């Protein structure tokens, strides 16, 4: 019985569960509360560009903490968000599933690229990373992501800029929400 | 999530809180910190008893005092001295912020 409880709790505290849950929750909040438009209703990518795209914050933090492994950890979350959208499109395209993973991969590549240039910001328990550096990597990853999306879908500059702004504001929002959550935890639970 | 990763995330966001000036001290925390500053004028270190007897914190209830002391330690406003078992403290790196 005790072993069963332990193995169940291990599933809930596994990075894949936490990252996927965080991705799915932030994605659904963005889709329902923040964007004001239903994701996937329109084929026009501008309709799904949100001013505050919260999942970008999850992608960057996941990539910082887990590197390239976060690309795998986020896949269940990507599938869950797809399931939440199947009321208008039952087909699961490869880009639906791999899009979020690529978002994390870009961030992970940014961390590795900066490390090659002598600015190692990757997670290391002995090495303290500043929050501004995380925002910088998030901005770089967003540029690559927006440019990649632009190449695939042939979006204009306006849409690319909308994605970039959404990513940056989303990342800041996630960090602020986490910051205030930890602050409340310190205040009331310690 | 590994505790080291959670700790790193908390540390990162705590730094953000401090640098954004959102880590504001409560009036009681300020009083205790001012008392610590005054005690540090004569000596590099001060004890819990000295701080507790200081006129600025004399009216602070005991549980509140220790809760505030813990918060100031966590925020780096004060640090434990080498003789921690006897409640010896000194001003920390964030004491002047």
Coordinates of C-alpha atoms in Angstrom, one line a residue:
Chain A
X1 CA 0.0 0.0 0.0
X2 CA 2.7 2.4 1.1
X3 CA 4.8 1.5 -2.1
X4 CA 1.7 2.2 -4.2
X5 CA 1.3 5.6 -2.6
X6 CA 5.0 6.4 -3.0
X7 CA 4.9 5.4 -6.7
X8 CA 1.8 7.5 -7.3
X9 CA 3.3 10.5 -5.6
X10 CA 6.4 10.0 -7.7
X11 CA 4.3 10.4 -10.9
X12 CA 2.8 13.6 -9.6
X13 CA 6.2 15.1 -8.7
X14 CA 7.9 14.0 -11.9
X15 CA 9.1 16.9 -14.0
X16 CA 7.1 15.7 -17.0
X17 CA 3.9 15.9 -15.0
X18 CA 4.7 19.3 -13.6
X19 CA 5.9 20.8 -16.9
X20 CA 3.0 19.3 -18.9
X21 CA 0.4 20.4 -16.3
X22 CA 1.9 23.9 -16.2
X23 CA 1.9 24.1 -20.0
X24 CA -1.6 22.9 -20.4
X25 CA -3.0 25.2 -17.6
X26 CA -1.2 28.3 -19.0
X27 CA -2.2 27.4 -22.5
X28 CA -5.9 27.0 -21.6
X29 CA -5.8 30.3 -19.5
X30 CA -4.3 32.1 -22.5
X31 CA -6.8 30.6 -24.9
X32 CA -9.9 31.2 -22.8
X33 CA -9.3 34.2 -20.6
X34 CA -6.5 36.3 -22.2
X35 CA -6.7 36.1 -25.9
X36 CA -10.5 36.6 -26.1
X37 CA -10.5 34.3 -29.1
X38 CA -10.8 30.5 -29.3
X39 CA -7.6 28.9 -30.4
X40 CA -8.0 26.9 -33.5
X41 CA -11.4 28.4 -34.5
X42 CA -9.8 30.3 -37.4
X43 CA -7.2 29.3 -39.8
X44 CA -5.8 32.8 -39.6
X45 CA -2.8 32.7 -37.3
X46 CA -3.5 36.3 -36.2
X47 CA -6.7 35.1 -34.6
X48 CA -4.7 32.9 -32.3
X49 CA -2.0 35.4 -31.4
X50 CA -2.4 36.4 -27.8
X51 CA -1.2 39.6 -26.3
X52 CA 0.0 37.6 -23.3
X53 CA 1.1 34.1 -24.2
X54 CA 1.7 32.4 -20.9
X55 CA 3.1 29.0 -22.1
X56 CA 6.3 30.8 -23.3
X57 CA 7.2 31.4 -19.7
X58 CA 6.7 27.7 -18.9
X59 CA 8.9 26.7 -21.9
X60 CA 11.7 29.0 -20.9
X61 CA 11.8 28.0 -17.2
X62 CA 11.5 24.3 -18.2
X63 CA 14.4 24.7 -20.7
X64 CA 16.5 26.5 -18.1
X65 CA 15.9 23.8 -15.4
X66 CA 15.9 20.6 -17.6
X67 CA 17.7 21.6 -20.8
X68 CA 16.8 19.5 -23.9
X69 CA 15.0 16.9 -21.7
X70 CA 12.2 19.5 -21.3
X71 CA 11.3 19.0 -25.0
X72 CA 10.1 15.5 -24.1
X73 CA 8.6 16.5 -20.7
X74 CA 6.3 19.0 -22.5
X75 CA 4.8 16.5 -25.0
X76 CA 2.0 15.2 -22.7
X77 CA 1.0 18.8 -22.1
X78 CA 0.9 19.5 -25.8
X79 CA -1.3 16.5 -26.3
X80 CA -3.6 17.6 -23.4
X81 CA -4.0 21.0 -25.0
X82 CA -4.8 19.3 -28.3
X83 CA -7.5 17.2 -26.6
X84 CA -9.0 20.4 -25.1
X85 CA -9.3 21.8 -28.6
X86 CA -10.7 18.8 -30.5
X87 CA -14.3 20.1 -30.5
X88 CA -13.5 21.8 -33.8
X89 CA -10.7 19.7 -35.2
X90 CA -10.3 16.0 -34.5
X91 CA -7.1 15.5 -36.4
X92 CA -3.8 15.7 -34.5
X93 CA -1.2 17.2 -36.8
X94 CA 2.5 16.7 -36.1
X95 CA 2.9 20.4 -35.7
X96 CA 0.3 20.5 -33.0
X97 CA 2.3 18.0 -31.0
X98 CA 5.8 19.1 -31.8
X99 CA 5.2 22.9 -31.9
X100 CA 5.5 23.2 -28.1
X101 CA 8.5 20.9 -28.0
X102 CA 10.2 23.0 -30.6
X103 CA 9.5 26.1 -28.5
X104 CA 11.3 24.5 -25.6
X105 CA 14.1 23.2 -28.0
X106 CA 14.7 26.8 -29.2
X107 CA 15.1 27.9 -25.6
X108 CA 17.4 25.0 -24.8
X109 CA 19.5 25.8 -27.9
X110 CA 19.7 29.5 -26.8
X111 CA 21.0 28.4 -23.4
X112 CA 23.6 26.1 -25.1
X113 CA 24.5 28.7 -27.7
X114 CA 25.1 31.4 -25.0
X115 CA 27.2 28.8 -23.1
X116 CA 29.4 28.3 -26.2
X117 CA 29.9 32.1 -26.3
X118 CA 31.1 32.0 -22.7
X119 CA 27.9 33.1 -21.1
X120 CA 26.7 29.9 -19.4
X121 CA 23.2 30.5 -17.9
X122 CA 22.2 26.9 -17.8
X123 CA 20.9 25.5 -14.5
X124 CA 23.6 24.4 -12.2
X125 CA 23.0 24.1 -8.4
X126 CA 26.3 25.9 -7.7
X127 CA 25.7 28.6 -10.4
X128 CA 23.2 31.4 -9.7
X129 CA 21.4 32.7 -12.8
X130 CA 19.8 36.2 -12.7
X131 CA 16.2 36.6 -13.7
X132 CA 17.2 39.2 -16.3
X133 CA 19.3 36.6 -18.1
X134 CA 16.2 34.3 -18.2
X135 CA 14.2 37.1 -19.7
X136 CA 17.0 37.6 -22.3
X137 CA 17.1 34.0 -23.3
X138 CA 13.3 34.0 -23.5
X139 CA 13.4 37.0 -25.9
X140 CA 16.1 35.3 -28.0
X141 CA 14.0 32.0 -28.1
X142 CA 10.9 34.0 -29.0
X143 CA 12.7 35.7 -31.9
X144 CA 13.8 32.3 -33.3
X145 CA 10.3 30.8 -32.6
X146 CA 8.5 33.8 -34.3
X147 CA 10.9 33.7 -37.2
X148 CA 10.4 29.9 -37.6
X149 CA 6.6 30.3 -37.5
X150 CA 6.9 33.1 -40.0
X151 CA 8.8 30.8 -42.4
X152 CA 6.4 27.9 -42.0
X153 CA 3.1 29.8 -42.2
X154 CA 4.4 32.8 -44.2
X155 CA 3.1 35.3 -41.6
X156 CA 3.7 39.0 -42.1
X157 CA 5.8 41.2 -39.9
X158 CA 2.8 42.3 -37.8
X159 CA 1.9 38.7 -36.8
X160 CA 5.6 37.9 -36.1
X161 CA 5.7 41.0 -33.9
X162 CA 2.5 39.9 -32.2
X163 CA 3.9 36.5 -31.3
X164 CA 7.1 38.1 -30.0
X165 CA 5.2 40.6 -27.8
X166 CA 2.9 37.9 -26.6
X167 CA 5.8 35.6 -25.7
X168 CA 7.7 38.4 -23.8
X169 CA 4.6 39.6 -21.8
X170 CA 3.6 36.0 -21.2
X171 CA 7.0 35.2 -19.8
X172 CA 7.0 38.2 -17.5
X173 CA 3.5 37.4 -16.3
X174 CA 4.4 33.8 -15.5
X175 CA 7.5 35.0 -13.5
X176 CA 5.4 37.6 -11.6
X177 CA 2.7 35.0 -10.8
X178 CA 5.4 32.5 -9.5
X179 CA 7.1 35.3 -7.6
X180 CA 3.9 36.3 -5.8
X181 CA 3.0 32.7 -5.2
X182 CA 6.3 32.0 -3.5
X183 CA 6.0 35.3 -1.6
X184 CA 2.5 34.2 -0.3
X185 CA 3.9 30.8 0.5
X186 CA 6.8 32.4 2.6
X187 CA 4.3 34.6 4.4
X188 CA 1.6 32.1 5.3
X189 CA 3.2 28.7 5.2
X190 CA 6.5 29.1 7.0
Chain B
X1 CA 10.7 18.3 -9.3
X2 CA 14.0 18.1 -7.6
X3 CA 14.4 20.2 -4.5
X4 CA 17.6 21.8 -5.9
X5 CA 15.7 23.0 -9.1
X6 CA 12.8 24.3 -7.0
X7 CA 15.2 26.1 -4.7
X8 CA 17.0 27.7 -7.7
X9 CA 13.7 28.8 -9.1
X10 CA 12.7 30.3 -5.8
X11 CA 16.0 32.0 -5.4
X12 CA 15.8 33.5 -8.9
X13 CA 12.3 34.9 -8.2
X14 CA 13.3 36.1 -4.8
X15 CA 16.1 38.1 -6.4
X16 CA 13.6 39.5 -8.9
X17 CA 11.3 40.5 -6.0
X18 CA 14.2 42.3 -4.2
X19 CA 15.5 44.0 -7.4
X20 CA 12.0 45.2 -8.3
X21 CA 11.7 46.7 -4.8
X22 CA 8.7 44.5 -4.0
X23 CA 10.4 43.0 -1.0
X24 CA 9.2 45.7 1.3
X25 CA 9.7 45.3 5.0
X26 CA 6.8 45.6 7.4
X27 CA 6.9 48.2 10.2
X28 CA 7.9 45.6 12.8
X29 CA 10.6 44.2 10.5
X30 CA 11.9 47.7 10.0
X31 CA 11.9 48.4 13.8
X32 CA 13.9 45.2 14.5
X33 CA 16.3 45.9 11.6
X34 CA 16.9 49.5 12.9
X35 CA 17.5 48.1 16.4
X36 CA 20.0 45.7 14.8
X37 CA 21.7 48.6 13.1
X38 CA 22.0 50.6 16.3
X39 CA 23.4 47.6 18.2
X40 CA 25.9 47.0 15.4
X41 CA 27.3 50.5 15.9
X42 CA 29.1 49.4 19.1
X43 CA 29.9 45.9 18.0
X44 CA 30.0 43.8 14.8
X45 CA 27.6 41.3 16.4
X46 CA 24.6 41.3 18.6
X47 CA 22.6 38.7 20.5
X48 CA 18.9 37.8 20.4
X49 CA 18.7 38.9 24.0
X50 CA 20.2 42.3 23.2
X51 CA 17.9 42.8 20.3
X52 CA 14.9 41.7 22.3
X53 CA 15.7 44.2 25.1
X54 CA 16.2 47.1 22.7
X55 CA 13.8 50.0 23.3
X56 CA 12.6 49.9 19.7
X57 CA 11.4 46.3 19.9
X58 CA 10.5 46.1 23.6
X59 CA 6.7 46.2 22.8
X60 CA 6.8 43.6 20.0
X61 CA 5.2 40.3 21.2
X62 CA 7.7 37.4 21.6
X63 CA 6.2 35.2 18.8
X64 CA 6.1 38.2 16.4
X65 CA 9.7 39.1 17.3
X66 CA 11.0 35.6 16.4
X67 CA 8.9 35.4 13.3
X68 CA 10.4 38.8 12.2
X69 CA 13.9 37.6 13.1
X70 CA 13.4 34.5 10.9
X71 CA 12.2 36.6 8.0
X72 CA 15.1 39.0 8.3
X73 CA 17.5 36.0 8.3
X74 CA 15.8 34.5 5.3
X75 CA 16.0 37.8 3.4
X76 CA 19.7 38.3 4.2
X77 CA 19.2 41.5 6.3
X78 CA 20.9 39.8 9.2
X79 CA 23.1 36.7 9.3
X80 CA 23.9 34.2 12.0
X81 CA 27.3 34.6 13.6
X82 CA 29.7 31.7 13.9
X83 CA 28.5 31.1 17.4
X84 CA 24.9 30.4 16.2
X85 CA 23.9 28.2 19.1
X86 CA 24.0 31.3 21.4
X87 CA 21.9 33.4 19.1
X88 CA 24.6 35.7 17.8
X89 CA 23.9 37.7 14.7
X90 CA 25.4 40.4 12.5
X91 CA 24.1 42.6 9.8
X92 CA 23.7 40.8 6.5
X93 CA 24.5 41.8 2.9
X94 CA 20.9 43.1 2.4
X95 CA 20.9 45.1 5.6
X96 CA 21.2 48.5 3.9
X97 CA 18.7 47.9 1.1

